[in-house]
Amino acid sequence: MNAATNPKAEWQLRLYVAGQTAKSATALENLKRLCETHLAGRYQIEVIDLLVNPKLAAGDQILAVPTLVRKFPEPIRKIIGDLSNEERVLVGLDVQPLRQG
């Protein structure tokens, strides 16, 4: 189910990072911008720094950082990288359908 078919969906997103690197900061900035544009008022972002809490990586099977995990709505989805490719992120999160063309 995507945001268009369920406008009251509560999006729970978890961003795994490793310290305050440029790539981690870029990923968080990109994520906030995308959420404000497409999910305004309907999302929650939890940032987990694996340098502070490395054991938390096991729960979501994190193998690389930064990694975005969509916890809700289900199913769980993961996107690795700095989230700079907006269309890829939106399709990966199932926020908008893939454009045909």
mmCIF file with all atom_site columns, C-alpha atoms in Angstrom:
data_model
loop_
_atom_site.group_PDB
_atom_site.id
_atom_site.type_symbol
_atom_site.label_atom_id
_atom_site.label_alt_id
_atom_site.label_comp_id
_atom_site.label_asym_id
_atom_site.label_entity_id
_atom_site.label_seq_id
_atom_site.pdbx_PDB_ins_code
_atom_site.Cartn_x
_atom_site.Cartn_y
_atom_site.Cartn_z
_atom_site.occupancy
_atom_site.B_iso_or_equiv
_atom_site.pdbx_formal_charge
_atom_site.auth_seq_id
_atom_site.auth_comp_id
_atom_site.auth_asym_id
_atom_site.auth_atom_id
_atom_site.pdbx_PDB_model_num
ATOM 1   C CA . MET A 1 1   ? 0.000  0.000  0.000   1.00 0.00 ? 1   MET A CA 1
ATOM 2   C CA . ASN A 1 2   ? 1.436  3.386  -0.842  1.00 0.00 ? 2   ASN A CA 1
ATOM 3   C CA . ALA A 1 3   ? 0.855  6.877  0.521   1.00 0.00 ? 3   ALA A CA 1
ATOM 4   C CA . ALA A 1 4   ? -1.585 7.717  -2.249  1.00 0.00 ? 4   ALA A CA 1
ATOM 5   C CA . THR A 1 5   ? -3.972 4.870  -1.324  1.00 0.00 ? 5   THR A CA 1
ATOM 6   C CA . ASN A 1 6   ? -3.691 5.387  2.439   1.00 0.00 ? 6   ASN A CA 1
ATOM 7   C CA . PRO A 1 7   ? -3.218 9.089  3.176   1.00 0.00 ? 7   PRO A CA 1
ATOM 8   C CA . LYS A 1 8   ? -3.394 8.574  6.956   1.00 0.00 ? 8   LYS A CA 1
ATOM 9   C CA . ALA A 1 9   ? -0.515 6.079  6.994   1.00 0.00 ? 9   ALA A CA 1
ATOM 10  C CA . GLU A 1 10  ? 2.013  6.525  9.752   1.00 0.00 ? 10  GLU A CA 1
ATOM 11  C CA . TRP A 1 11  ? 5.474  6.078  8.282   1.00 0.00 ? 11  TRP A CA 1
ATOM 12  C CA . GLN A 1 12  ? 8.117  4.842  10.698  1.00 0.00 ? 12  GLN A CA 1
ATOM 13  C CA . LEU A 1 13  ? 11.579 5.224  9.224   1.00 0.00 ? 13  LEU A CA 1
ATOM 14  C CA . ARG A 1 14  ? 14.895 4.268  10.788  1.00 0.00 ? 14  ARG A CA 1
ATOM 15  C CA . LEU A 1 15  ? 18.164 5.633  9.411   1.00 0.00 ? 15  LEU A CA 1
ATOM 16  C CA . TYR A 1 16  ? 21.305 3.744  10.386  1.00 0.00 ? 16  TYR A CA 1
ATOM 17  C CA . VAL A 1 17  ? 24.540 5.756  10.258  1.00 0.00 ? 17  VAL A CA 1
ATOM 18  C CA . ALA A 1 18  ? 28.109 5.345  11.520  1.00 0.00 ? 18  ALA A CA 1
ATOM 19  C CA . GLY A 1 19  ? 29.126 8.614  13.130  1.00 0.00 ? 19  GLY A CA 1
ATOM 20  C CA . GLN A 1 20  ? 28.695 12.151 11.869  1.00 0.00 ? 20  GLN A CA 1
ATOM 21  C CA . THR A 1 21  ? 30.146 11.630 8.403   1.00 0.00 ? 21  THR A CA 1
ATOM 22  C CA . ALA A 1 22  ? 29.324 13.757 5.371   1.00 0.00 ? 22  ALA A CA 1
ATOM 23  C CA . LYS A 1 23  ? 27.506 10.803 3.791   1.00 0.00 ? 23  LYS A CA 1
ATOM 24  C CA . SER A 1 24  ? 25.415 10.268 6.934   1.00 0.00 ? 24  SER A CA 1
ATOM 25  C CA . ALA A 1 25  ? 24.520 13.966 7.108   1.00 0.00 ? 25  ALA A CA 1
ATOM 26  C CA . THR A 1 26  ? 23.601 13.986 3.419   1.00 0.00 ? 26  THR A CA 1
ATOM 27  C CA . ALA A 1 27  ? 21.397 10.920 3.864   1.00 0.00 ? 27  ALA A CA 1
ATOM 28  C CA . LEU A 1 28  ? 19.543 12.533 6.774   1.00 0.00 ? 28  LEU A CA 1
ATOM 29  C CA . GLU A 1 29  ? 19.075 15.830 4.911   1.00 0.00 ? 29  GLU A CA 1
ATOM 30  C CA . ASN A 1 30  ? 17.793 14.015 1.815   1.00 0.00 ? 30  ASN A CA 1
ATOM 31  C CA . LEU A 1 31  ? 15.447 11.883 3.915   1.00 0.00 ? 31  LEU A CA 1
ATOM 32  C CA . LYS A 1 32  ? 13.984 14.877 5.753   1.00 0.00 ? 32  LYS A CA 1
ATOM 33  C CA . ARG A 1 33  ? 13.450 16.739 2.471   1.00 0.00 ? 33  ARG A CA 1
ATOM 34  C CA . LEU A 1 34  ? 11.735 13.752 0.840   1.00 0.00 ? 34  LEU A CA 1
ATOM 35  C CA . CYS A 1 35  ? 9.519  13.177 3.870   1.00 0.00 ? 35  CYS A CA 1
ATOM 36  C CA . GLU A 1 36  ? 8.457  16.811 4.096   1.00 0.00 ? 36  GLU A CA 1
ATOM 37  C CA . THR A 1 37  ? 7.666  16.831 0.380   1.00 0.00 ? 37  THR A CA 1
ATOM 38  C CA . HIS A 1 38  ? 5.811  13.519 0.137   1.00 0.00 ? 38  HIS A CA 1
ATOM 39  C CA . LEU A 1 39  ? 4.805  12.474 3.684   1.00 0.00 ? 39  LEU A CA 1
ATOM 40  C CA . ALA A 1 40  ? 4.354  15.777 5.520   1.00 0.00 ? 40  ALA A CA 1
ATOM 41  C CA . GLY A 1 41  ? 2.976  15.228 9.009   1.00 0.00 ? 41  GLY A CA 1
ATOM 42  C CA . ARG A 1 42  ? 2.780  11.468 8.578   1.00 0.00 ? 42  ARG A CA 1
ATOM 43  C CA . TYR A 1 43  ? 6.295  10.267 9.306   1.00 0.00 ? 43  TYR A CA 1
ATOM 44  C CA . GLN A 1 44  ? 8.716  9.613  12.121  1.00 0.00 ? 44  GLN A CA 1
ATOM 45  C CA . ILE A 1 45  ? 12.487 9.351  11.641  1.00 0.00 ? 45  ILE A CA 1
ATOM 46  C CA . GLU A 1 46  ? 14.685 7.538  14.129  1.00 0.00 ? 46  GLU A CA 1
ATOM 47  C CA . VAL A 1 47  ? 18.432 7.935  13.586  1.00 0.00 ? 47  VAL A CA 1
ATOM 48  C CA . ILE A 1 48  ? 20.606 5.152  14.976  1.00 0.00 ? 48  ILE A CA 1
ATOM 49  C CA . ASP A 1 49  ? 24.358 5.730  15.175  1.00 0.00 ? 49  ASP A CA 1
ATOM 50  C CA . LEU A 1 50  ? 26.033 2.345  15.047  1.00 0.00 ? 50  LEU A CA 1
ATOM 51  C CA . LEU A 1 51  ? 29.227 3.793  16.530  1.00 0.00 ? 51  LEU A CA 1
ATOM 52  C CA . VAL A 1 52  ? 27.186 4.458  19.678  1.00 0.00 ? 52  VAL A CA 1
ATOM 53  C CA . ASN A 1 53  ? 24.963 1.353  19.570  1.00 0.00 ? 53  ASN A CA 1
ATOM 54  C CA . PRO A 1 54  ? 26.591 -1.274 17.317  1.00 0.00 ? 54  PRO A CA 1
ATOM 55  C CA . LYS A 1 55  ? 24.363 -4.076 18.639  1.00 0.00 ? 55  LYS A CA 1
ATOM 56  C CA . LEU A 1 56  ? 21.305 -2.418 17.090  1.00 0.00 ? 56  LEU A CA 1
ATOM 57  C CA . ALA A 1 57  ? 22.564 -3.321 13.598  1.00 0.00 ? 57  ALA A CA 1
ATOM 58  C CA . ALA A 1 58  ? 21.673 -6.976 14.120  1.00 0.00 ? 58  ALA A CA 1
ATOM 59  C CA . GLY A 1 59  ? 17.945 -6.356 14.588  1.00 0.00 ? 59  GLY A CA 1
ATOM 60  C CA . ASP A 1 60  ? 17.452 -5.003 11.076  1.00 0.00 ? 60  ASP A CA 1
ATOM 61  C CA . GLN A 1 61  ? 20.387 -6.946 9.580   1.00 0.00 ? 61  GLN A CA 1
ATOM 62  C CA . ILE A 1 62  ? 22.329 -3.822 8.635   1.00 0.00 ? 62  ILE A CA 1
ATOM 63  C CA . LEU A 1 63  ? 25.379 -4.601 6.509   1.00 0.00 ? 63  LEU A CA 1
ATOM 64  C CA . ALA A 1 64  ? 26.245 -1.123 5.203   1.00 0.00 ? 64  ALA A CA 1
ATOM 65  C CA . VAL A 1 65  ? 25.655 2.474  6.240   1.00 0.00 ? 65  VAL A CA 1
ATOM 66  C CA . PRO A 1 66  ? 23.869 4.684  5.741   1.00 0.00 ? 66  PRO A CA 1
ATOM 67  C CA . THR A 1 67  ? 20.837 2.417  5.455   1.00 0.00 ? 67  THR A CA 1
ATOM 68  C CA . LEU A 1 68  ? 17.218 3.515  5.610   1.00 0.00 ? 68  LEU A CA 1
ATOM 69  C CA . VAL A 1 69  ? 14.715 0.992  6.942   1.00 0.00 ? 69  VAL A CA 1
ATOM 70  C CA . ARG A 1 70  ? 10.978 1.448  6.533   1.00 0.00 ? 70  ARG A CA 1
ATOM 71  C CA . LYS A 1 71  ? 9.563  -0.245 9.631   1.00 0.00 ? 71  LYS A CA 1
ATOM 72  C CA . PHE A 1 72  ? 5.959  0.715  8.955   1.00 0.00 ? 72  PHE A CA 1
ATOM 73  C CA . PRO A 1 73  ? 3.918  0.416  6.845   1.00 0.00 ? 73  PRO A CA 1
ATOM 74  C CA . GLU A 1 74  ? 4.871  -3.178 6.317   1.00 0.00 ? 74  GLU A CA 1
ATOM 75  C CA . PRO A 1 75  ? 6.538  -4.930 4.592   1.00 0.00 ? 75  PRO A CA 1
ATOM 76  C CA . ILE A 1 76  ? 9.898  -3.723 5.857   1.00 0.00 ? 76  ILE A CA 1
ATOM 77  C CA . ARG A 1 77  ? 12.015 -2.174 3.112   1.00 0.00 ? 77  ARG A CA 1
ATOM 78  C CA . LYS A 1 78  ? 15.669 -1.120 3.067   1.00 0.00 ? 78  LYS A CA 1
ATOM 79  C CA . ILE A 1 79  ? 17.574 1.410  1.001   1.00 0.00 ? 79  ILE A CA 1
ATOM 80  C CA . ILE A 1 80  ? 21.351 1.723  1.219   1.00 0.00 ? 80  ILE A CA 1
ATOM 81  C CA . GLY A 1 81  ? 23.194 4.937  0.399   1.00 0.00 ? 81  GLY A CA 1
ATOM 82  C CA . ASP A 1 82  ? 22.902 8.692  0.850   1.00 0.00 ? 82  ASP A CA 1
ATOM 83  C CA . LEU A 1 83  ? 19.336 8.788  -0.540  1.00 0.00 ? 83  LEU A CA 1
ATOM 84  C CA . SER A 1 84  ? 20.296 11.332 -3.200  1.00 0.00 ? 84  SER A CA 1
ATOM 85  C CA . ASN A 1 85  ? 18.351 9.596  -5.994  1.00 0.00 ? 85  ASN A CA 1
ATOM 86  C CA . GLU A 1 86  ? 14.862 10.827 -5.106  1.00 0.00 ? 86  GLU A CA 1
ATOM 87  C CA . GLU A 1 87  ? 12.944 8.622  -7.521  1.00 0.00 ? 87  GLU A CA 1
ATOM 88  C CA . ARG A 1 88  ? 14.834 5.499  -6.393  1.00 0.00 ? 88  ARG A CA 1
ATOM 89  C CA . VAL A 1 89  ? 14.095 6.291  -2.748  1.00 0.00 ? 89  VAL A CA 1
ATOM 90  C CA . LEU A 1 90  ? 10.410 6.996  -3.372  1.00 0.00 ? 90  LEU A CA 1
ATOM 91  C CA . VAL A 1 91  ? 9.998  3.794  -5.367  1.00 0.00 ? 91  VAL A CA 1
ATOM 92  C CA . GLY A 1 92  ? 12.025 1.842  -2.796  1.00 0.00 ? 92  GLY A CA 1
ATOM 93  C CA . LEU A 1 93  ? 9.796  3.095  0.014   1.00 0.00 ? 93  LEU A CA 1
ATOM 94  C CA . ASP A 1 94  ? 6.694  2.542  -2.151  1.00 0.00 ? 94  ASP A CA 1
ATOM 95  C CA . VAL A 1 95  ? 5.722  6.201  -1.818  1.00 0.00 ? 95  VAL A CA 1
ATOM 96  C CA . GLN A 1 96  ? 5.060  6.499  -5.541  1.00 0.00 ? 96  GLN A CA 1
ATOM 97  C CA . PRO A 1 97  ? 4.782  3.934  -8.299  1.00 0.00 ? 97  PRO A CA 1
ATOM 98  C CA . LEU A 1 98  ? 7.634  3.446  -10.723 1.00 0.00 ? 98  LEU A CA 1
ATOM 99  C CA . ARG A 1 99  ? 7.233  5.713  -13.742 1.00 0.00 ? 99  ARG A CA 1
ATOM 100 C CA . GLN A 1 100 ? 6.846  3.839  -16.977 1.00 0.00 ? 100 GLN A CA 1
ATOM 101 C CA . GLY A 1 101 ? 8.740  5.228  -19.893 1.00 0.00 ? 101 GLY A CA 1
#
